[in-house]
Structures are given as C-alpha cells and as structure tokens.
C-alpha cells in the first residue's frame, strides 16, 4: 500500500479538512484559522493521497525564507502504522528546507510521544509549551495609577508592531500578521508605555471557547494587564493560553489565576535555536504556524 501514496500541494478546501481533523484530535483550532493560514502562505500545505483520497497532511510555513515552521502533521487514524506518516513527514522536511535559505532553522511543536521520531529527523528539544485554561474571563485591569495605556492594536502603526513582533518571533511575518489580526471576531490590543509599544495580544474564537495568542509583553505585569483586558472582551469561556515553560514569569501568571494545564507540546528545532526575547513570550501565537 505504501507505494500507492502520492503527495502534492493542497487546494484551499483541503485546508478546511485538515483543520477539521485537528479539531477532532483535540487541538482546538480557531474557527477562522484555515483562511488565515492560507492567506499567510498558500504554498505551505502538503496533502498525502491514496487513490486520490486525502489521508494525511501538514504545513511547512516559510517566513521570508529565513525561518520555517512545520505543523498540522496529521494522518487519518485508519492509515496510521502503515508507513504513510513517516514518508509524508520526511517529504515535508525536505520540502521545508528547500523553501528556506541555507542555515535557516526550523521549529515545530511536537506531541510528547512524537519527540523521539522528530529527534531521528534532526530536531532537538528546546522547551515545553503548555496549554492552560480558565473557565471564566477575568475582569478588566484595575483602574488606578499606571504608566501604560491599552488600546486597539489597529491604532498603532503597523511598522511599530512588526518591529516589536520581531523581538519575540524569529522572522518578519507581515503577511501572516495582517491576516491574523483581521480575522472575524478577533480582538487585538496593544500596550503603550512611555510612547513605545511594550506588548500586544490577540484573542480569537476557537472550536471550544477562545484562545489568546500571541501574548507578548516586556514583563509579567504588562502581560497580566493585557490578559485581563483580552479575556474581559469575550463572553464566557473557556479561555486558553499556550505558555512557554522557559519563561518563569509566564508560568507564574497562570499559577496566579489557577489556570489548569490541559495540553502540551515540546518545542523542537532543526538547526540553531532562534535568538529571541523568550522573557517577552507569555503565550505562543499558534502550535500550527509558530
């Protein structure tokens, strides 16, 4: 059967299928993620087919050729254990490297049970990204003396946002952010302090509840203020936040609000570990595109 599998770039409707599979796996994607991901990089999605039926897929997103991220690696349950997944994954890894400049690193968020498999392919463990949830939104930040202002992200010059984002993410992602921030029903806020952008966050509707991502801020106090404002903008819960374990202030924040750990992945890299301000990353943008 293995010889009957073929691979090609996905067509737009097939990305919807892949996102639905992700929901069935419990990954809880955003309700508009498929379109946002497609607009960000329509060449990123690879389909695996048997007898013209899609049985698996995954993404290989290139950020201006300077950084790559592999995600959405799914094979339908009835086709697992037959060698299709291994063939698809190594095909995607090769295609990923071909899309990048020599020496560029590649990241992924691995299911814990898949770490050894990705390790065989050259990926090395960096840290855990842990998903936490809270059942109800937080109230808005307490009014009083403060030296910052939280405002709609659309009110902040986009170039300023890109510069700040680049301190927290390994490459410029202008196309992705323009699409991500304009999703229907998305709330995006920026935090200004002394005339400078010192953090921003986004909350979006998901298959189950809402998810905050990214949540970037210069310190824990500012991240907390953003989280409170973002969560207070939605009705009901649950609300999820994917927290990098290598940021102690981020872990302290979820502990402060008794958020429950419900899921997790291992962040791994092929090539050098990106030089970013990990202390500013309180919530990763997405497990699928980095």
XYZ file of C-alpha atoms in Angstrom:
290
model
C 0.000 0.000 0.000
C 2.856 2.407 0.749
C 3.751 2.745 -2.935
C 0.243 3.985 -3.734
C 0.601 7.194 -1.710
C 1.211 10.423 -3.580
C 1.874 13.936 -2.274
C 1.145 17.392 -3.635
C 0.296 20.921 -2.543
C -3.169 21.276 -1.043
C -6.026 23.124 -2.624
C -7.857 25.657 -0.467
C -10.854 23.424 0.524
C -8.437 20.724 1.696
C -7.053 23.079 4.335
C -10.538 23.165 5.860
C -10.428 19.362 6.024
C -7.036 19.466 7.737
C -8.259 21.986 10.313
C -11.325 19.812 10.982
C -9.042 16.851 11.565
C -7.054 18.980 14.007
C -10.272 19.751 15.890
C -11.060 16.036 16.070
C -7.588 15.426 17.511
C -8.393 17.878 20.309
C -6.044 20.635 19.120
C -8.868 23.205 19.237
C -8.029 25.411 16.232
C -9.602 28.815 15.721
C -12.815 28.928 13.707
C -11.175 31.124 11.048
C -7.646 29.682 11.207
C -7.834 27.894 7.850
C -8.328 31.090 5.861
C -5.746 32.997 7.913
C -3.140 30.278 7.412
C -3.885 30.009 3.692
C -3.579 33.749 3.168
C -0.286 33.772 5.071
C 1.348 31.070 2.914
C -0.734 29.157 0.394
C 2.295 27.048 -0.603
C 2.706 25.680 2.930
C 0.149 22.880 2.879
C 1.043 19.374 1.686
C -1.561 16.662 1.080
C -0.937 12.913 1.157
C -3.311 10.896 -1.001
C -4.150 7.247 -1.528
C -6.278 6.518 -4.587
C -6.922 10.275 -4.889
C -8.349 10.463 -1.348
C -6.570 12.694 1.158
C -5.364 10.550 4.050
C -2.945 12.983 5.688
C -1.298 16.355 5.517
C 0.778 19.014 7.170
C 2.128 22.528 6.850
C 5.633 23.802 6.069
C 5.399 27.551 6.546
C 8.244 29.736 5.325
C 8.735 33.177 6.843
C 10.555 35.062 4.080
C 12.872 32.068 3.708
C 14.587 32.944 6.992
C 12.674 30.683 9.362
C 10.439 27.698 8.867
C 7.761 26.042 10.945
C 6.291 22.568 10.481
C 2.828 21.886 11.859
C -0.572 20.283 11.280
C 1.032 16.842 10.835
C -1.970 14.510 10.762
C -2.657 11.098 9.241
C -6.184 9.690 9.406
C -6.361 7.026 12.146
C -7.115 4.133 9.815
C -3.925 4.849 7.839
C -1.558 5.061 10.820
C 1.120 2.449 11.441
C 1.492 1.685 7.728
C 4.479 3.898 6.946
C 2.476 6.693 5.331
C 3.174 9.174 8.138
C 6.939 8.653 8.052
C 7.024 9.081 4.275
C 4.886 12.226 4.471
C 6.913 13.761 7.291
C 10.306 13.277 5.624
C 8.909 14.593 2.350
C 7.689 17.682 4.174
C 11.007 18.172 5.948
C 12.861 18.090 2.614
C 10.383 20.493 1.028
C 10.661 22.757 4.070
C 14.433 23.002 3.743
C 14.124 23.724 0.020
C 11.916 26.713 0.848
C 14.491 28.263 3.190
C 17.848 29.945 2.784
C 20.795 27.725 3.771
C 21.328 27.684 7.520
C 17.808 28.823 8.424
C 16.331 26.999 11.400
C 13.016 25.162 11.520
C 10.700 24.874 14.518
C 7.822 22.616 15.438
C 5.616 21.837 18.414
C 5.681 18.083 18.914
C 3.207 15.878 20.688
C 5.266 14.491 23.551
C 5.033 10.921 22.283
C 6.497 12.053 18.930
C 9.711 13.607 20.281
C 11.884 10.577 19.516
C 10.555 10.402 15.966
C 11.354 14.065 15.305
C 14.711 13.588 17.004
C 15.564 10.967 14.376
C 14.979 13.706 11.803
C 17.493 16.054 13.425
C 15.201 18.136 15.639
C 16.400 18.930 19.161
C 14.277 19.685 22.212
C 14.179 23.300 23.414
C 11.360 23.586 25.973
C 7.737 22.690 26.596
C 4.808 24.852 25.514
C 1.910 24.118 27.868
C -1.744 24.899 27.261
C -3.647 26.297 30.246
C -7.338 27.069 30.542
C -9.634 29.111 32.739
C -13.369 28.625 32.803
C -14.403 32.268 33.028
C -12.997 35.564 31.697
C -11.020 37.778 34.031
C -12.249 41.245 34.879
C -10.567 44.227 33.278
C -7.360 45.549 34.730
C -7.920 47.517 37.926
C -8.161 51.245 37.314
C -5.684 53.440 39.096
C -2.242 54.904 38.756
C -0.395 53.276 35.881
C 2.148 54.394 33.327
C 0.760 52.463 30.371
C -2.241 52.547 28.072
C -4.017 49.636 26.419
C -5.588 50.438 23.063
C -6.797 48.706 19.902
C -3.799 47.356 18.026
C -5.156 48.949 14.859
C -4.391 52.357 16.397
C -0.662 51.558 16.491
C 1.479 51.983 13.354
C 1.907 48.593 11.738
C 5.664 49.056 11.285
C 5.970 49.535 15.045
C 4.073 46.299 15.606
C 6.339 44.436 13.174
C 9.439 45.678 14.950
C 8.136 44.556 18.336
C 6.967 41.195 16.993
C 10.446 40.580 15.608
C 11.864 40.598 19.140
C 9.563 37.683 20.033
C 9.447 35.711 16.765
C 12.442 34.570 14.662
C 11.484 36.326 11.395
C 9.288 39.073 9.974
C 5.771 37.819 9.405
C 3.991 40.805 7.923
C 1.681 38.822 5.674
C 0.672 36.471 8.470
C 0.003 39.238 10.997
C -2.122 41.309 8.609
C -4.348 38.272 8.110
C -4.254 37.064 11.718
C -5.273 40.411 13.175
C -8.153 40.912 10.733
C -9.950 37.631 11.422
C -13.655 37.996 12.082
C -14.417 38.231 15.788
C -10.788 38.769 16.779
C -9.808 41.253 19.465
C -6.254 42.615 19.191
C -4.824 45.017 21.768
C -1.547 46.861 22.147
C 0.060 48.220 25.290
C 1.856 51.551 25.086
C 4.277 52.697 27.780
C 6.243 55.941 27.620
C 5.334 56.278 23.958
C 6.564 52.821 22.985
C 4.812 49.570 22.191
C 5.676 47.257 25.100
C 3.339 44.372 24.403
C 0.391 43.121 22.405
C -2.097 40.285 22.463
C -4.831 38.678 20.384
C -7.857 36.615 21.368
C -9.928 34.634 18.865
C -12.893 32.264 18.819
C -11.987 28.578 18.665
C -13.872 25.327 18.238
C -14.108 25.311 22.031
C -14.085 28.682 23.761
C -11.405 31.263 22.997
C -7.652 31.259 22.670
C -5.169 34.022 23.436
C -2.222 34.064 21.080
C 0.130 35.679 20.796
C 0.598 37.299 24.186
C 3.861 39.266 24.130
C 4.916 41.806 26.759
C 8.047 43.293 28.288
C 7.268 41.876 31.732
C 4.726 39.949 33.756
C 2.812 42.982 34.978
C 2.150 44.179 31.437
C 1.298 40.672 30.224
C -1.214 40.328 33.055
C -2.849 43.637 32.158
C -3.205 42.542 28.542
C -4.551 39.127 29.507
C -7.195 40.689 31.736
C -8.293 43.129 29.022
C -8.385 40.451 26.337
C -10.308 37.920 28.399
C -12.813 40.527 29.566
C -13.658 41.276 25.918
C -15.359 37.889 25.363
C -18.487 36.331 26.810
C -17.979 33.116 28.698
C -15.205 30.582 28.421
C -13.172 28.540 28.467
C -10.158 30.671 27.587
C -6.875 29.019 26.626
C -3.287 30.266 26.690
C -0.279 28.341 25.325
C 2.575 29.182 27.692
C 6.310 28.573 27.081
C 7.730 26.863 30.142
C 11.081 28.629 29.658
C 9.505 31.948 30.745
C 9.217 31.844 34.574
C 7.046 34.986 34.690
C 4.587 33.396 32.268
C 4.346 30.283 34.414
C 3.825 32.472 37.484
C 0.982 34.282 35.721
C -1.049 31.145 35.004
C -0.382 29.927 38.537
C -1.658 33.221 39.971
C -5.047 32.701 38.298
C -5.181 28.943 38.993
C -5.331 28.121 35.313
C -5.468 24.384 34.576
C -2.886 22.615 32.418
C -4.855 20.750 29.743
C -2.426 20.037 26.889
C 1.173 20.462 25.891
C 3.811 20.157 23.196
C 7.575 20.012 23.007
C 9.124 22.886 21.073
C 11.929 21.471 18.959
C 14.302 22.996 16.420
C 16.234 21.769 13.421
C 19.325 23.973 13.292
C 20.231 26.686 15.740
C 17.798 27.819 18.403
C 16.384 31.251 17.426
C 17.725 34.262 19.294
C 14.541 35.892 20.559
C 13.466 37.588 23.796
C 11.962 34.486 25.435
C 11.175 36.529 28.541
C 8.631 38.504 26.489
C 6.727 35.464 25.201
C 3.821 34.778 27.573
C 1.663 32.998 25.004
C 2.730 31.496 21.676
C 0.753 32.524 18.607
C -0.249 29.064 17.426
C 1.049 25.497 17.663
C 0.420 25.109 13.908
C 2.403 28.044 12.464
C 4.670 29.015 15.338
